[in-house]
Amino acid sequence: MTAFFNVDDCREQARRRMPRMIFDALDGATGNETASRRNRAAFEDVCLQGRVLVNVESRTLKNVFLGHEWQVPFGIAPMGMCDLFWPGSDQAMAHAARELGFPLGVSTMSSTTLEQLFDLAGGNAWFQLYAGESDELTHKLVERAARAGYETLILTADVPALAPRQRDQRNGFKVPFRIGPRQFIDFACHPRWAFSTLKNGKPQPRNVGTSTISDTAPKKQAQFRRESGRGRFDWHFLSELRAIWPHKLVLKGVMCAPDAQKAADAGVDAIYVSNHGGRQLDSAPAAIEMLPLVREALGSEFPIVFDSGVRSGEDIARTLASGADFALLGRPFLYAMGAGGSVGLAQLLKLLTNDLSTVMAQLGCINPVQLNDAVRVSVRR
Ligand SMILES: Cc1cc2nc3c(=O)[nH]c(=O)nc-3n(C[C@H](O)[C@H](O)[C@H](O)COP(=O)(O)O)c2cc1C
């Protein structure tokens, strides 16, 4: 693997090693991908005020969030079917979460069971719930998460309908995975991915049985239909979930102050500001621009976690300075797996931690909490 020094280089290496259809499914977003680009552009517009002559010799990245001390103030956002993008990703990321001491978001659609991932991550894992079309399936997932030992449940609320992604449509990408002649050629041109995928077996969602709308086979009850609308889930569902889940509950996909306030009133333990990395609503504003508004509405103490567009240690600092207590990154971790498997992952983690520590020194901060008080100056181009 060639060394990389930023996420763009890492992404480029992943692009070369992954079949095009697979890379596009990871890298892509909905619509014209405007929201995804907007996320990045807005980060670059967040300027932070450096401070001089502060003794920053002893710095720590440790951070307490949701009742747990983490070694770094960032983690991995929940992503479904990670082993499809690079075989062994779920397990490698869980190992890293255990080794370095950060949280792994485990998706409802994970390609390793939620129980295995919790154990592999040494308990450093949060379970992300997609409410399925059946209440029975949803309750089963919640019960399983509790039995496995999860203490944080993230309800993803920004997928009332699965948004189409044009790159996937053009490439004929579907879950469950189908291999036609076009895909076969694409895979054959990327032998490293193809051989390891053959060796590891066809990646599947392991927590739920799936079906697609186009399936003609009779469906078993309580199957999870990825394409089915989750449009019927509303605030009432959140209250019900609050009543049955005794641990930390986080609402993911909040993009405005009124929703954040309503969720806080409904008893959630944290708000997760995110626009799904631009994968759901192309006209969505940049998530980082909404973050200060949500912080202002909730006051200084309410726990906030953030994702969408974080690409460096400096971006993690920008996120904390914009009002979040914790940052998560999605695509960069799978780019790193694509670029170099576990070695790529270790390289990305080193890059993020070194970068964050250096930026903290520049800002006169000796711990992540002090970043909340770093002065943020937004400039408009
Ligand atoms: C391949 C992929 C799969 C994803 N799967 C899920 C999922 O199963 N559940 C969920 O809540 N979010 C999912 N997301 C969204 C991420 O949790 C996160 O919001 C987004 O990736 C953050 O943006 P970033 O990729 O720019 O860091 C997925 C994102 C990607 C790229």
Coordinates of C-alpha atoms and ligand atoms in Angstrom, one line a residue:
M1 CA 0.0 0.0 0.0
T2 CA 1.3 3.5 -0.8
A3 CA 1.3 5.8 2.2
F4 CA -1.4 8.5 2.1
F5 CA -1.3 11.9 3.8
N6 CA -4.9 12.9 3.6
V7 CA -8.4 11.4 2.9
D8 CA -8.4 12.5 -0.7
D9 CA -5.3 10.4 -1.5
C10 CA -6.7 7.5 0.5
R11 CA -10.0 7.8 -1.5
E12 CA -8.1 7.8 -4.8
Q13 CA -6.2 4.6 -3.8
A14 CA -9.5 3.0 -2.8
R15 CA -11.0 4.0 -6.2
R16 CA -8.3 2.2 -8.0
R17 CA -8.6 -1.0 -6.0
M18 CA -12.4 -1.3 -5.8
P19 CA -14.7 -2.3 -8.7
R20 CA -16.3 0.8 -10.0
M21 CA -19.8 -0.2 -9.0
I22 CA -18.6 -0.8 -5.5
F23 CA -16.7 2.4 -5.2
D24 CA -19.6 4.4 -6.5
A25 CA -22.0 2.8 -4.1
L26 CA -19.7 4.0 -1.3
D27 CA -18.6 7.4 -2.6
G28 CA -21.9 8.4 -4.2
A29 CA -24.8 10.5 -2.8
T30 CA -28.4 11.3 -3.9
G31 CA -29.5 13.6 -6.7
N32 CA -26.7 15.6 -8.3
E33 CA -24.6 15.0 -5.2
T34 CA -24.9 18.7 -4.3
A35 CA -25.5 18.1 -0.6
S36 CA -22.4 15.9 -0.4
R37 CA -20.2 18.6 -2.1
R38 CA -21.9 21.2 0.0
N39 CA -20.9 19.3 3.2
R40 CA -17.2 19.5 2.2
A41 CA -17.3 23.1 1.0
A42 CA -18.9 24.3 4.2
F43 CA -16.2 22.7 6.3
E44 CA -13.5 24.6 4.4
D45 CA -15.4 27.8 5.3
V46 CA -15.2 27.1 9.0
C47 CA -12.2 29.1 10.2
L48 CA -10.9 28.8 13.8
Q49 CA -9.0 31.4 15.7
G50 CA -5.5 30.3 16.7
R51 CA -4.2 31.3 20.2
V52 CA -0.5 31.9 21.2
L53 CA 1.6 31.5 24.3
V54 CA -0.7 28.9 25.9
N55 CA 1.2 25.9 27.5
V56 CA -0.1 23.0 25.4
E57 CA 2.8 20.6 26.0
S58 CA 0.6 18.0 27.7
R59 CA -2.5 17.3 25.5
T60 CA -5.0 14.5 25.7
L61 CA -7.6 13.5 23.1
K62 CA -9.6 11.6 25.8
N63 CA -13.3 12.6 25.9
V64 CA -16.3 11.5 28.1
F65 CA -19.4 11.1 26.0
L66 CA -22.7 9.3 26.8
G67 CA -21.3 8.1 30.1
H68 CA -18.1 6.5 28.7
E69 CA -14.5 7.7 28.5
W70 CA -13.2 7.4 24.9
Q71 CA -9.6 7.7 23.9
V72 CA -10.5 10.1 21.1
P73 CA -13.5 12.4 20.5
F74 CA -14.4 10.6 17.2
G75 CA -15.6 7.2 15.9
I76 CA -17.1 5.4 13.0
A77 CA -20.5 6.3 11.7
P78 CA -22.9 3.3 11.2
M79 CA -22.6 1.9 7.7
G80 CA -24.5 -1.0 6.3
M81 CA -22.8 -3.8 4.3
C82 CA -19.3 -2.7 5.0
D83 CA -17.8 -6.1 3.9
L84 CA -19.2 -5.4 0.4
F85 CA -16.9 -2.4 0.0
W86 CA -13.8 -4.3 1.3
P87 CA -14.0 -7.8 2.7
G88 CA -13.3 -8.0 6.4
S89 CA -14.1 -4.3 7.0
D90 CA -16.6 -4.9 9.8
Q91 CA -14.2 -7.0 11.8
A92 CA -11.2 -4.8 11.1
M93 CA -13.1 -1.7 12.2
A94 CA -14.4 -3.5 15.4
H95 CA -10.8 -4.5 16.3
A96 CA -9.6 -0.9 15.8
A97 CA -12.5 0.4 18.0
R98 CA -11.4 -2.0 20.7
E99 CA -7.6 -1.3 20.3
L100 CA -7.8 2.5 20.1
G101 CA -10.9 2.9 22.4
F102 CA -13.5 4.7 20.2
P103 CA -17.1 3.8 19.3
L104 CA -18.1 1.8 16.3
G105 CA -21.5 2.5 14.9
V106 CA -23.1 -0.9 14.1
S107 CA -25.8 -0.7 11.4
T108 CA -29.0 -2.7 11.3
M109 CA -27.7 -3.6 7.8
S110 CA -24.2 -4.7 9.0
S111 CA -22.6 -7.6 7.2
T112 CA -21.5 -9.2 10.5
T113 CA -24.0 -9.8 13.3
L114 CA -24.6 -7.1 15.9
E115 CA -23.6 -9.6 18.6
Q116 CA -20.3 -10.5 17.0
L117 CA -19.4 -6.9 16.4
F118 CA -20.2 -5.9 20.0
D119 CA -17.8 -8.6 21.2
L120 CA -15.1 -7.8 18.7
A121 CA -15.2 -4.1 19.6
G122 CA -14.9 -5.0 23.3
G123 CA -18.2 -3.2 23.9
N124 CA -17.1 0.0 22.2
A125 CA -20.1 -0.1 19.9
W126 CA -23.4 1.7 19.4
F127 CA -26.3 0.0 17.7
Q128 CA -28.0 1.9 14.9
L129 CA -31.7 1.0 14.4
Y130 CA -33.6 1.3 11.1
A131 CA -37.2 0.7 12.1
G132 CA -38.3 -2.0 9.6
E133 CA -41.7 -2.3 8.1
S134 CA -42.8 -4.7 10.8
D135 CA -43.0 -3.7 14.5
E136 CA -42.2 -7.3 15.4
L137 CA -38.8 -7.1 13.6
T138 CA -38.1 -3.7 15.1
H139 CA -38.8 -4.9 18.6
K140 CA -36.7 -8.1 18.0
L141 CA -33.7 -5.9 16.9
V142 CA -34.0 -3.7 20.0
E143 CA -34.2 -6.8 22.3
R144 CA -31.2 -8.3 20.6
A145 CA -29.2 -5.2 21.0
A146 CA -30.0 -5.0 24.7
R147 CA -29.2 -8.7 25.2
A148 CA -25.9 -8.3 23.4
G149 CA -24.9 -5.6 25.9
Y150 CA -25.3 -2.4 23.8
E151 CA -25.8 0.6 26.0
T152 CA -26.4 3.1 23.2
L153 CA -29.1 2.9 20.5
I154 CA -29.2 5.3 17.6
L155 CA -32.5 5.6 15.8
T156 CA -31.9 6.8 12.2
A157 CA -34.8 9.1 11.3
D158 CA -33.7 10.6 8.0
V159 CA -34.7 7.7 5.7
P160 CA -38.5 7.9 5.5
A161 CA -37.9 6.7 1.9
L162 CA -34.7 5.3 0.4
A163 CA -33.4 8.1 -1.8
P164 CA -32.2 6.9 -5.3
R165 CA -28.5 7.3 -6.1
Q166 CA -27.9 7.9 -9.7
R167 CA -24.5 6.3 -9.8
D168 CA -26.1 3.1 -8.4
Q169 CA -28.9 3.3 -11.0
R170 CA -26.4 3.7 -13.8
N171 CA -24.2 0.8 -12.5
G172 CA -27.1 -1.5 -11.9
F173 CA -26.2 -1.7 -8.2
K174 CA -28.7 -3.5 -6.0
V175 CA -28.8 -5.1 -2.5
P176 CA -29.1 -8.1 -2.4
F177 CA -26.3 -8.2 -4.8
R178 CA -26.7 -9.5 -8.3
I179 CA -23.9 -10.3 -10.7
G180 CA -24.6 -9.9 -14.4
P181 CA -22.0 -9.7 -17.3
R182 CA -21.2 -6.0 -16.6
Q183 CA -20.5 -6.5 -13.0
F184 CA -18.5 -9.6 -13.8
I185 CA -16.1 -7.6 -16.0
D186 CA -15.9 -4.9 -13.4
F187 CA -14.9 -7.4 -10.8
A188 CA -12.5 -9.2 -13.0
C189 CA -10.6 -5.9 -13.5
H190 CA -10.2 -5.6 -9.8
P191 CA -8.8 -9.0 -8.8
R192 CA -7.7 -8.1 -5.3
W193 CA -11.2 -7.2 -4.3
A194 CA -12.7 -10.1 -6.3
F195 CA -10.4 -12.8 -4.7
S196 CA -10.8 -11.6 -1.2
T197 CA -14.6 -11.4 -1.7
L198 CA -14.6 -14.9 -3.0
K199 CA -12.5 -16.1 -0.1
N200 CA -14.7 -14.3 2.5
G201 CA -18.1 -15.4 0.9
K202 CA -20.8 -13.2 -0.5
P203 CA -21.5 -10.3 1.8
Q204 CA -25.0 -10.3 3.2
P205 CA -26.8 -8.2 5.8
R206 CA -26.5 -10.5 8.9
N207 CA -29.0 -9.0 11.3
V208 CA -32.1 -9.2 9.2
G209 CA -33.5 -11.2 6.3
T210 CA -33.9 -9.0 3.3
S211 CA -36.0 -8.8 0.2
T212 CA -36.3 -6.2 -2.5
I213 CA -39.5 -4.9 -4.0
S214 CA -38.7 -6.7 -7.3
D215 CA -38.3 -10.1 -5.6
T216 CA -40.9 -12.5 -6.9
A217 CA -40.2 -15.2 -4.2
P218 CA -42.8 -15.3 -1.4
K219 CA -41.6 -13.2 1.5
K220 CA -41.2 -14.6 4.9
Q221 CA -42.9 -12.6 7.6
A222 CA -40.8 -9.9 9.4
Q223 CA -38.3 -9.6 6.5
F224 CA -36.5 -6.3 6.2
R225 CA -37.3 -4.5 3.0
R226 CA -34.6 -2.1 2.3
E227 CA -36.6 -0.2 -0.3
S228 CA -39.8 0.0 1.7
G229 CA -40.7 3.3 3.1
R230 CA -40.2 3.9 6.8
G231 CA -42.5 6.8 6.3
R232 CA -45.0 5.7 8.9
F233 CA -42.6 6.1 11.8
D234 CA -43.3 9.4 13.6
W235 CA -42.8 11.1 17.0
H236 CA -45.1 8.6 18.6
F237 CA -42.7 5.8 17.6
L238 CA -39.9 7.7 19.2
S239 CA -41.9 7.8 22.5
E240 CA -42.6 4.1 22.3
L241 CA -38.9 3.4 21.7
R242 CA -38.0 5.6 24.6
A243 CA -40.3 3.6 26.8
I244 CA -38.8 0.2 25.9
W245 CA -35.1 1.2 25.6
P246 CA -33.7 1.7 29.1
H247 CA -30.2 2.9 28.0
K248 CA -28.9 5.8 26.0
L249 CA -31.1 6.8 23.1
V250 CA -29.8 9.0 20.2
L251 CA -31.8 10.4 17.3
K252 CA -29.8 10.5 14.0
G253 CA -30.5 12.7 11.1
V254 CA -31.6 15.9 12.9
M255 CA -31.0 19.0 10.8
C256 CA -32.9 21.8 12.5
A257 CA -33.4 23.3 15.9
P258 CA -37.1 22.6 16.2
D259 CA -36.6 18.9 15.6
A260 CA -33.7 18.8 18.0
Q261 CA -35.8 20.5 20.7
K262 CA -38.7 18.2 20.1
A263 CA -36.4 15.1 20.4
A264 CA -34.9 16.5 23.6
D265 CA -38.4 17.0 25.0
A266 CA -39.2 13.4 24.0
G267 CA -36.4 12.2 26.3
V268 CA -33.5 11.3 23.9
D269 CA -30.1 11.4 25.5
A270 CA -28.3 12.9 22.5
I271 CA -29.0 14.5 19.2
Y272 CA -27.1 13.3 16.1
V273 CA -26.8 16.1 13.6
S274 CA -26.3 14.6 10.2
N275 CA -27.6 14.8 6.6
H276 CA -26.6 11.2 6.0
G277 CA -23.4 12.4 4.1
G278 CA -25.7 13.9 1.4
R279 CA -27.1 10.5 0.6
Q280 CA -30.8 11.3 1.3
L281 CA -31.8 14.9 0.4
D282 CA -29.8 16.7 -2.3
S283 CA -31.2 20.1 -1.3
A284 CA -30.2 19.7 2.3
P285 CA -28.0 22.4 3.8
A286 CA -24.5 21.5 4.8
A287 CA -24.8 19.7 8.2
I288 CA -21.9 21.6 9.7
E289 CA -23.8 24.9 9.1
M290 CA -26.9 23.5 11.0
L291 CA -24.8 22.4 14.0
P292 CA -24.4 25.8 15.7
L293 CA -28.1 26.4 15.4
V294 CA -28.9 23.1 17.1
R295 CA -26.4 23.8 19.8
E296 CA -27.9 27.2 20.4
A297 CA -31.4 25.7 20.8
L298 CA -30.3 22.9 23.1
G299 CA -28.0 24.9 25.4
S300 CA -24.4 24.2 26.3
E301 CA -24.9 20.9 28.2
F302 CA -27.0 18.7 25.9
P303 CA -25.0 15.9 24.2
I304 CA -24.6 16.3 20.5
V305 CA -22.8 14.0 18.0
F306 CA -22.2 15.0 14.4
D307 CA -21.3 13.5 11.0
S308 CA -21.4 14.4 7.3
G309 CA -18.3 15.6 5.6
V310 CA -15.6 15.2 8.3
R311 CA -12.4 14.4 6.5
S312 CA -9.5 15.3 8.8
G313 CA -8.4 15.9 12.4
E314 CA -8.8 19.6 11.6
D315 CA -12.4 18.9 10.6
I316 CA -12.9 17.1 13.9
A317 CA -11.7 20.3 15.7
R318 CA -14.0 22.4 13.5
T319 CA -16.9 20.1 14.5
L320 CA -16.3 20.4 18.2
A321 CA -15.8 24.2 17.8
S322 CA -19.1 24.3 16.0
G323 CA -21.0 22.8 19.0
A324 CA -20.7 19.0 18.9
D325 CA -19.2 16.9 21.7
F326 CA -18.3 14.0 19.4
A327 CA -17.6 13.6 15.6
L328 CA -18.2 10.5 13.5
L329 CA -16.8 9.8 10.0
G330 CA -18.4 7.4 7.5
R331 CA -16.9 7.0 4.1
P332 CA -13.2 7.8 5.1
F333 CA -13.0 4.5 7.1
L334 CA -14.1 2.5 4.1
Y335 CA -11.8 4.3 1.8
A336 CA -9.0 3.4 4.1
M337 CA -10.1 -0.3 4.0
G338 CA -10.2 -0.1 0.2
A339 CA -6.8 1.6 0.1
G340 CA -5.0 -1.0 2.3
G341 CA -7.3 -3.1 4.6
S342 CA -6.3 -3.0 8.3
V343 CA -3.0 -1.2 7.4
G344 CA -5.0 1.5 5.6
L345 CA -7.3 1.8 8.6
A346 CA -4.4 2.1 11.1
Q347 CA -2.8 4.8 8.8
L348 CA -6.1 6.8 8.7
L349 CA -6.5 6.6 12.5
K350 CA -2.9 7.8 13.0
L351 CA -3.5 10.6 10.5
L352 CA -6.6 11.8 12.3
T353 CA -5.2 11.6 15.8
N354 CA -1.9 13.3 14.9
D355 CA -3.7 16.0 12.9
L356 CA -6.2 16.6 15.7
S357 CA -3.6 16.9 18.4
T358 CA -1.5 19.4 16.3
V359 CA -4.6 21.5 15.6
M360 CA -5.5 21.6 19.3
A361 CA -2.0 22.9 20.0
Q362 CA -2.5 25.7 17.5
L363 CA -5.8 26.6 19.0
G364 CA -4.4 26.6 22.6
C365 CA -6.4 23.6 23.7
I366 CA -5.2 20.8 25.8
N367 CA -8.3 18.6 25.7
P368 CA -11.3 18.2 23.3
V369 CA -13.7 19.9 25.7
Q370 CA -11.7 23.1 25.3
L371 CA -12.4 22.9 21.6
N372 CA -16.0 23.8 22.3
D373 CA -14.8 27.2 23.3
A374 CA -12.5 27.7 20.3
V375 CA -13.5 30.8 18.4
R376 CA -15.2 29.9 15.1
V377 CA -15.1 32.5 12.4
S378 CA -17.2 31.6 9.4
V379 CA -16.2 33.3 6.1
R380 CA -18.4 33.4 3.0
R381 CA -16.8 33.2 -0.3
Ligands
LIG1 C1 -21.8 3.0 2.5 C2 -22.6 3.7 3.5 C3 -23.6 3.0 4.2 C4 -24.4 3.7 5.2 N1 -25.3 2.9 5.9 C5 -25.9 3.6 6.9 C6 -26.8 2.8 7.7 O1 -26.9 1.6 7.6 N2 -27.4 3.5 8.7 C7 -27.3 4.8 8.9 O2 -27.9 5.4 9.9 N3 -26.5 5.5 8.1 C8 -25.8 4.9 7.2 N4 -24.9 5.7 6.4 C9 -24.7 7.1 6.7 C10 -23.6 7.3 7.7 O3 -24.0 6.8 9.0 C11 -23.2 8.7 7.9 O4 -24.3 9.5 8.2 C12 -22.5 9.4 6.6 O5 -21.7 8.4 6.0 C13 -21.6 10.5 7.1 O6 -21.1 11.2 6.1 P1 -19.6 11.0 5.6 O7 -19.6 9.7 4.8 O8 -19.4 12.2 4.7 O9 -18.6 11.0 6.8 C14 -24.2 5.0 5.4 C15 -23.2 5.7 4.7 C16 -22.4 5.1 3.7 C17 -21.4 5.8 3.0

